[in-house]
Coordinates of N, CA, C and O in Angstrom, one line a residue:
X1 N 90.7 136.8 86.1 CA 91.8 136.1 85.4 C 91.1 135.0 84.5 O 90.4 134.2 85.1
X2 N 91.3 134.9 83.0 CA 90.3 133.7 82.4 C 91.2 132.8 82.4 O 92.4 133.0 82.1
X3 N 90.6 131.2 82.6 CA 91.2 129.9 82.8 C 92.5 130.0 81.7 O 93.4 129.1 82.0
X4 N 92.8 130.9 80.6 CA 93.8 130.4 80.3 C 94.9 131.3 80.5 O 95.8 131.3 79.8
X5 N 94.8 132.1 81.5 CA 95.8 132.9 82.1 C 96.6 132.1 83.4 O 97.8 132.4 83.6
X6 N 96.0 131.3 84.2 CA 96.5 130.5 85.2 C 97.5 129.6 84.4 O 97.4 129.0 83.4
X7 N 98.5 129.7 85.3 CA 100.3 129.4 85.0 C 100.2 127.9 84.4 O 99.3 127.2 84.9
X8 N 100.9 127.4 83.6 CA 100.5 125.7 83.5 C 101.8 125.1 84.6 O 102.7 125.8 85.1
X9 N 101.7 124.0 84.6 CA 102.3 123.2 85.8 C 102.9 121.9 85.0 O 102.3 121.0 84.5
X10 N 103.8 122.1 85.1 CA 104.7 120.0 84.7 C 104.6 119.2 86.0 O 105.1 119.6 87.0
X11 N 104.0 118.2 86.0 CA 103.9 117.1 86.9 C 104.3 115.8 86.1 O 104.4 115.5 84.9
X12 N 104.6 115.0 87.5 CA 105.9 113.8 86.4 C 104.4 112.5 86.8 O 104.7 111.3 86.6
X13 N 103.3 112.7 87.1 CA 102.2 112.2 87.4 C 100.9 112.3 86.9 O 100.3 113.4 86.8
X14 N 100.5 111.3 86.6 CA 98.7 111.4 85.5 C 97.5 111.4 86.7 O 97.2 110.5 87.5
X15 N 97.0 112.9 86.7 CA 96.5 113.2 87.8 C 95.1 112.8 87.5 O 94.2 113.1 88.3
X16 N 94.9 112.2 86.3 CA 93.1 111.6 86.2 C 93.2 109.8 86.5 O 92.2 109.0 86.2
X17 N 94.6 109.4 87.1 CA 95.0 108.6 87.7 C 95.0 108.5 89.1 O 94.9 107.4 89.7
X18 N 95.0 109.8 89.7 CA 95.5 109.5 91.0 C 94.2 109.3 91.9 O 94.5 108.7 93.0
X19 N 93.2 109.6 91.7 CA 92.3 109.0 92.7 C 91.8 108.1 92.7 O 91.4 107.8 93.9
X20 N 91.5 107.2 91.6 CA 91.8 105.8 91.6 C 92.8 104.8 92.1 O 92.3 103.7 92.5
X21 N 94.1 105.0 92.2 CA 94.8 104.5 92.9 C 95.1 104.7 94.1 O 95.7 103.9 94.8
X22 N 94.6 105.9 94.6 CA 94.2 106.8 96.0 C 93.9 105.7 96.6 O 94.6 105.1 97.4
X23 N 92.3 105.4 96.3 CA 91.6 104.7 97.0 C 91.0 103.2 96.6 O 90.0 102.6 97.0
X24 N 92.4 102.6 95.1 CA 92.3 101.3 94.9 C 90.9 100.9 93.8 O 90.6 99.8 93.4
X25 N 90.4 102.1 93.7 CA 89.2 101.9 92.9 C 89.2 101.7 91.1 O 90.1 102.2 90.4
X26 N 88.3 100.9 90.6 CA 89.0 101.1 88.8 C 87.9 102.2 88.3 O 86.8 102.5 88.8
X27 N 88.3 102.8 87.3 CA 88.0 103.8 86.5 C 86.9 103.5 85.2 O 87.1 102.6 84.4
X28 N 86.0 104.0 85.1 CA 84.8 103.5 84.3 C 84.8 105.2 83.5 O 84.4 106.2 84.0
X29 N 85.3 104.9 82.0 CA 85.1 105.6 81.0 C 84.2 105.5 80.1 O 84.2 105.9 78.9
X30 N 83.4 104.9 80.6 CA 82.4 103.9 79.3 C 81.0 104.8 79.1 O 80.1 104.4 78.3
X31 N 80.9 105.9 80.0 CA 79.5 106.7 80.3 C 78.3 105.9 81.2 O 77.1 105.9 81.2
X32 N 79.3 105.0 81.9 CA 78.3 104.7 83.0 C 77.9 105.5 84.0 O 78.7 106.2 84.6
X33 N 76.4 105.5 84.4 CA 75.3 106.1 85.1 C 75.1 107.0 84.6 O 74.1 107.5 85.1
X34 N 75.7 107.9 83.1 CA 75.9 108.3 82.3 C 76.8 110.1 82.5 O 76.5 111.2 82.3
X35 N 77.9 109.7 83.0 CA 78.6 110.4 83.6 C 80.3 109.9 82.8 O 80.8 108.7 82.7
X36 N 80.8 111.1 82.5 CA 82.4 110.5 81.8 C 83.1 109.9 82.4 O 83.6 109.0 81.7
X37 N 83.3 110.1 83.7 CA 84.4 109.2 84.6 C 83.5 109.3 86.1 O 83.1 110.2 86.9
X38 N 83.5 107.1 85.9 CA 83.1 106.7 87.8 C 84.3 106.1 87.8 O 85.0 105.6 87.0
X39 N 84.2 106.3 89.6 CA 85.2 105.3 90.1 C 84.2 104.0 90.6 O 83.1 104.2 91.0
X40 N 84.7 102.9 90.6 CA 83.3 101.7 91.0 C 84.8 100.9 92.1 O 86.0 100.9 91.9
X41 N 84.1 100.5 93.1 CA 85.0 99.1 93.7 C 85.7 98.4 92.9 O 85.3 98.2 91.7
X42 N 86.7 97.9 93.3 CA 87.4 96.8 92.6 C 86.8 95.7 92.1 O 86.1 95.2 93.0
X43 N 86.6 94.8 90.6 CA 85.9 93.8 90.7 C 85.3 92.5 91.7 O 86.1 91.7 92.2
X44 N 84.5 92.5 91.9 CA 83.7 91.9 93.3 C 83.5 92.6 94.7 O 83.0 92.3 95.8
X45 N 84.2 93.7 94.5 CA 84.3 94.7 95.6 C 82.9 95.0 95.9 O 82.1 95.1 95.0
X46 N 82.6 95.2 97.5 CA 81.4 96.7 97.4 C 81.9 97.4 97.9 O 83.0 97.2 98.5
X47 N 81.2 98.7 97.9 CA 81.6 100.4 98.1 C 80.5 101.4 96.9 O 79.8 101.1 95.9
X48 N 80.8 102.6 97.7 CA 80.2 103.4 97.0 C 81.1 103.8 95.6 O 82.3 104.0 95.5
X49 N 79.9 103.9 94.4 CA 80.4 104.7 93.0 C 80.6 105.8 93.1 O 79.6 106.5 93.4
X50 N 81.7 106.4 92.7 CA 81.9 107.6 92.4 C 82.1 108.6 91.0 O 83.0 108.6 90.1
X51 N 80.8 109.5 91.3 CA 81.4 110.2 90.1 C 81.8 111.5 90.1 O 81.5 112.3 91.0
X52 N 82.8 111.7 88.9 CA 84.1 113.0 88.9 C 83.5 114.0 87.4 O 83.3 113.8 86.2
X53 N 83.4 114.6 88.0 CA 83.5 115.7 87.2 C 84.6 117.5 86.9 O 84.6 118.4 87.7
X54 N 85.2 117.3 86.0 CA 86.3 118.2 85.7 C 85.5 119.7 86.3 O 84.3 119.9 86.3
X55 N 86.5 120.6 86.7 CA 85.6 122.1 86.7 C 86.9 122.9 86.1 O 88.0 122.6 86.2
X56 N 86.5 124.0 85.7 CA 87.4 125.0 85.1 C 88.0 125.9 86.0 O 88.8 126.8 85.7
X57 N 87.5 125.5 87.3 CA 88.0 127.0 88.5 C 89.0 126.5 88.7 O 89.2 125.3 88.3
X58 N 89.9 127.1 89.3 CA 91.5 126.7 89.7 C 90.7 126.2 91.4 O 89.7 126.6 91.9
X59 N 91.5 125.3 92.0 CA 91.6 124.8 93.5 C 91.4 125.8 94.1 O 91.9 126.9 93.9
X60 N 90.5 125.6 95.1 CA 90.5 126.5 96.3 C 92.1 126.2 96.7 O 92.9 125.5 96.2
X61 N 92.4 127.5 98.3 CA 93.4 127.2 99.3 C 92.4 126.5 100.0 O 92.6 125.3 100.1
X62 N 91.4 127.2 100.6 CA 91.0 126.7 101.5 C 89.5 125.7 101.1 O 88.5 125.6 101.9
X63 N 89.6 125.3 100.3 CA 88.4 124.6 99.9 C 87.5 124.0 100.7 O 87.8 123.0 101.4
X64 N 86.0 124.5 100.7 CA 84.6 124.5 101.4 C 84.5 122.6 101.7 O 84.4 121.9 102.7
X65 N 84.6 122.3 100.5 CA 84.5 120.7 101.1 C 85.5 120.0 100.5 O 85.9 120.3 99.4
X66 N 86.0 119.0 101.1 CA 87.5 118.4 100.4 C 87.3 116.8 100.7 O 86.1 116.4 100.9
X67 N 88.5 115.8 100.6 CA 88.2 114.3 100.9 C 89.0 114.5 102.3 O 89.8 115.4 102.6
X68 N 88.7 113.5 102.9 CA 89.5 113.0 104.6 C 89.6 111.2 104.2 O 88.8 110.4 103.8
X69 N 90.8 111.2 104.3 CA 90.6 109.4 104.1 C 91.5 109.1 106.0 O 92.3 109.7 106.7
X70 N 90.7 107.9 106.1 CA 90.8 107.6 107.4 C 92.1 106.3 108.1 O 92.0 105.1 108.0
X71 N 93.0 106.9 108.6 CA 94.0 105.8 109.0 C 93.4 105.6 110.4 O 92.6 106.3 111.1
X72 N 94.0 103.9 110.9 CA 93.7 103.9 111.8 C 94.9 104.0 113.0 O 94.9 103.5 114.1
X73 N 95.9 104.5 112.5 CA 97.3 105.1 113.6 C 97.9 106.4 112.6 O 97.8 107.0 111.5
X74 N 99.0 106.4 114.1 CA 99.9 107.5 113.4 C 101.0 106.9 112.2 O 101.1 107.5 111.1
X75 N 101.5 106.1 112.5 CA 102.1 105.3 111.6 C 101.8 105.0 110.2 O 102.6 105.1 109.2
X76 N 100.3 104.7 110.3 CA 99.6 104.2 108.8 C 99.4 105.7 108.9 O 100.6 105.5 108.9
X77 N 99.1 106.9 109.0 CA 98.9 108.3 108.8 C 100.4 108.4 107.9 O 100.3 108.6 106.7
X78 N 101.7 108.2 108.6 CA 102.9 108.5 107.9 C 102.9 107.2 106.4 O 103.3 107.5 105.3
X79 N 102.6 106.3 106.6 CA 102.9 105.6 105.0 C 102.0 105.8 104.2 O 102.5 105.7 103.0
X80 N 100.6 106.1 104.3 CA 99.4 106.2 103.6 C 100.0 108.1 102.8 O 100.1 108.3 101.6
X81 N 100.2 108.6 103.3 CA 100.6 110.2 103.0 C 102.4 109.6 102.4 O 102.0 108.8 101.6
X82 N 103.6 109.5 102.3 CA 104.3 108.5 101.4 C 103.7 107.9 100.6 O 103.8 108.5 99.5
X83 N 103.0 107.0 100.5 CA 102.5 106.5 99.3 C 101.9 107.5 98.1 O 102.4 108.0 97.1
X84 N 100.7 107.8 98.8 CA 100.8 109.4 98.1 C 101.2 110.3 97.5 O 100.7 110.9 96.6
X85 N 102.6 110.4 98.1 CA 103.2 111.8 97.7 C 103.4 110.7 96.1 O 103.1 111.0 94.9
X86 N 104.1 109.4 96.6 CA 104.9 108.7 95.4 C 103.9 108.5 94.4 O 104.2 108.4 93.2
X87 N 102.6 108.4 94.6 CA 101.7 108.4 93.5 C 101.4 110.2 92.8 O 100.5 110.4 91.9
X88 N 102.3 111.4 93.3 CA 102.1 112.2 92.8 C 101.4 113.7 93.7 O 101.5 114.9 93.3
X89 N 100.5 113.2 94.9 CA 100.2 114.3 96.0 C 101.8 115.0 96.0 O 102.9 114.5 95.7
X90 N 101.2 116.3 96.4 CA 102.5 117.4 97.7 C 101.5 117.4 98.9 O 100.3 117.5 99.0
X91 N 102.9 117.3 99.7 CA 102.9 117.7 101.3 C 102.0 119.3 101.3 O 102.0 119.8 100.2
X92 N 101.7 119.8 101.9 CA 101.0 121.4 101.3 C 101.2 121.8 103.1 O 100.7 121.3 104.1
X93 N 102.0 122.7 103.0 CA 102.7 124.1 104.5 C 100.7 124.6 104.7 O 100.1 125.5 104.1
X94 N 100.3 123.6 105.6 CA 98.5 124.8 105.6 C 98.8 125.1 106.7 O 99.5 124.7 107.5
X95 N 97.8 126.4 106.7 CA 98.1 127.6 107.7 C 97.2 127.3 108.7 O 97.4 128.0 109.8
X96 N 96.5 126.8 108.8 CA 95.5 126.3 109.6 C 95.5 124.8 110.9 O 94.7 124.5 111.8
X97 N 96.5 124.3 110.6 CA 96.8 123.0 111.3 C 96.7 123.2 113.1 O 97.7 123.0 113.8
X98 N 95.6 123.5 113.7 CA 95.8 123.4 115.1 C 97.1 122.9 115.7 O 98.0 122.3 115.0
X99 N 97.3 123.2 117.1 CA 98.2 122.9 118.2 C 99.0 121.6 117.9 O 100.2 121.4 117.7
X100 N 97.4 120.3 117.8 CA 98.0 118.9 118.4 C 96.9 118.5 116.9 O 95.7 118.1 117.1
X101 N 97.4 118.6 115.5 CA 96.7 117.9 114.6 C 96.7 116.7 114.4 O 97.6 116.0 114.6
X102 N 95.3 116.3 113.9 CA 95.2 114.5 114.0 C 95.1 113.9 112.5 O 94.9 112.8 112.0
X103 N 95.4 115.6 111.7 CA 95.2 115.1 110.2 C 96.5 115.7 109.5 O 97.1 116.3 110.3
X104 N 97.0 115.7 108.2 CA 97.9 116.1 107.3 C 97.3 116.6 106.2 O 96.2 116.2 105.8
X105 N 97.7 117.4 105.5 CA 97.0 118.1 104.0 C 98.0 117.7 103.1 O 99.2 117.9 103.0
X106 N 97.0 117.0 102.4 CA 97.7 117.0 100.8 C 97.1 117.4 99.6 O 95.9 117.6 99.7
X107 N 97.4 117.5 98.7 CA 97.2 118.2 97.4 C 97.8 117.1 96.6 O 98.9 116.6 96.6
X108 N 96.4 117.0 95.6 CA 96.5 116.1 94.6 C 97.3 116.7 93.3 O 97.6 117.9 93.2
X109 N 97.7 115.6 92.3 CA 98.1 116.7 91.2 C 97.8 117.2 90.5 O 98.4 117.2 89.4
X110 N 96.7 117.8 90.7 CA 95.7 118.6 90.3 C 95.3 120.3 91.1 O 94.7 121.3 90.8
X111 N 96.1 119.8 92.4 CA 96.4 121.0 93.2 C 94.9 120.8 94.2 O 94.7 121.8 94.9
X112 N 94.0 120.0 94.5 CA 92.9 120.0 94.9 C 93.7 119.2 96.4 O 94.5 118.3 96.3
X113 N 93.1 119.9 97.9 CA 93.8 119.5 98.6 C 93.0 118.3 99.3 O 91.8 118.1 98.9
X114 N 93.5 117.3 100.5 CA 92.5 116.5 101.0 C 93.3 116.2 102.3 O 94.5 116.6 102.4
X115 N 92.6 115.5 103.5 CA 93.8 115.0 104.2 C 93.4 113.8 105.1 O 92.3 113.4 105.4
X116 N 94.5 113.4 105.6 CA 94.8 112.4 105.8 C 94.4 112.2 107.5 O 95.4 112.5 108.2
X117 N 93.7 111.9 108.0 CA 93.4 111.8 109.4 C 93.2 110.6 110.4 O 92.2 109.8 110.3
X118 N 94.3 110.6 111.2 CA 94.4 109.5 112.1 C 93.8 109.4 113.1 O 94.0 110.1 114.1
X119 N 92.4 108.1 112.8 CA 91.5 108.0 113.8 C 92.0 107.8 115.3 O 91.3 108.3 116.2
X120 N 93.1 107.2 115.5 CA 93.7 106.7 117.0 C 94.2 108.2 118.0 O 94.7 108.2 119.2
X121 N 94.0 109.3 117.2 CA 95.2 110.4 117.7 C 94.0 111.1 119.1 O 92.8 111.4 119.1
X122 N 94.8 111.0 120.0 CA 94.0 111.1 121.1 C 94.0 113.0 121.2 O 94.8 113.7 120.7
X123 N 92.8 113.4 122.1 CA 92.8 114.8 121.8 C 92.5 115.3 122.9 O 91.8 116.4 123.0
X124 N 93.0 114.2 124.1 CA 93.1 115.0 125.5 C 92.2 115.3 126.3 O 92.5 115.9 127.4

């Protein structure tokens, strides 16, 4: 199927937005490290830079390597995944979710999935 046969999608969300606000980081369009788009810490912040690069493949389902961002309860697992959705993620039905899961899947809007896992979730 060539890239421009895949369905187009209306989202009410600016999804070269959303991982920056994901993870509070600002957006560096300037060709710094010489790459189109980093994410850098917040001014005076430290953390690691990240750089993004666009690909033409549609989302994996099951995508080989994805993001995990880390809550430290169940609780902050349920508002961190809400905030989310309202910045534009879907909830995503995965087929995969063990018995007693300690994480949630979400999908950016971009359809790239990631999830959400609560360090406190005891596993017996």
């Amino acid at each position: 199927m060539a890239q421009d046969e895949f369905p187009a999608r209306l989202i009410n969300h600016d999804p070269v937005n959303f991982l920056p606000e994901t993870l509070g980081y600002e957006k560096r369009t300037d060709g710094f490290g010489g790459f189109g788009m980093v994410l850098v810490p917040p001014s005076g912040g430290t953390g690691t830079k990240i750089a993004l690069h666009k690909s033409n493949t549609p989302p994996q389902e099951h995508p080989r390597l994805h993001l995990d961002l880390h809550v430290a309860s169940a609780a902050e697992q349920r508002a961190e995944a809400d905030r989310l959705v309202a910045l534009g993620a879907a909830r995503v039905d995965w087929d995969m979710y063990p018995e007693d899961p300690d994480f949630v899947v979400l999908a950016d809007p971009d359809s790239n999935r990631f999830c959400i896992v609560d360090l406190s979730h005891d596993h017996g």
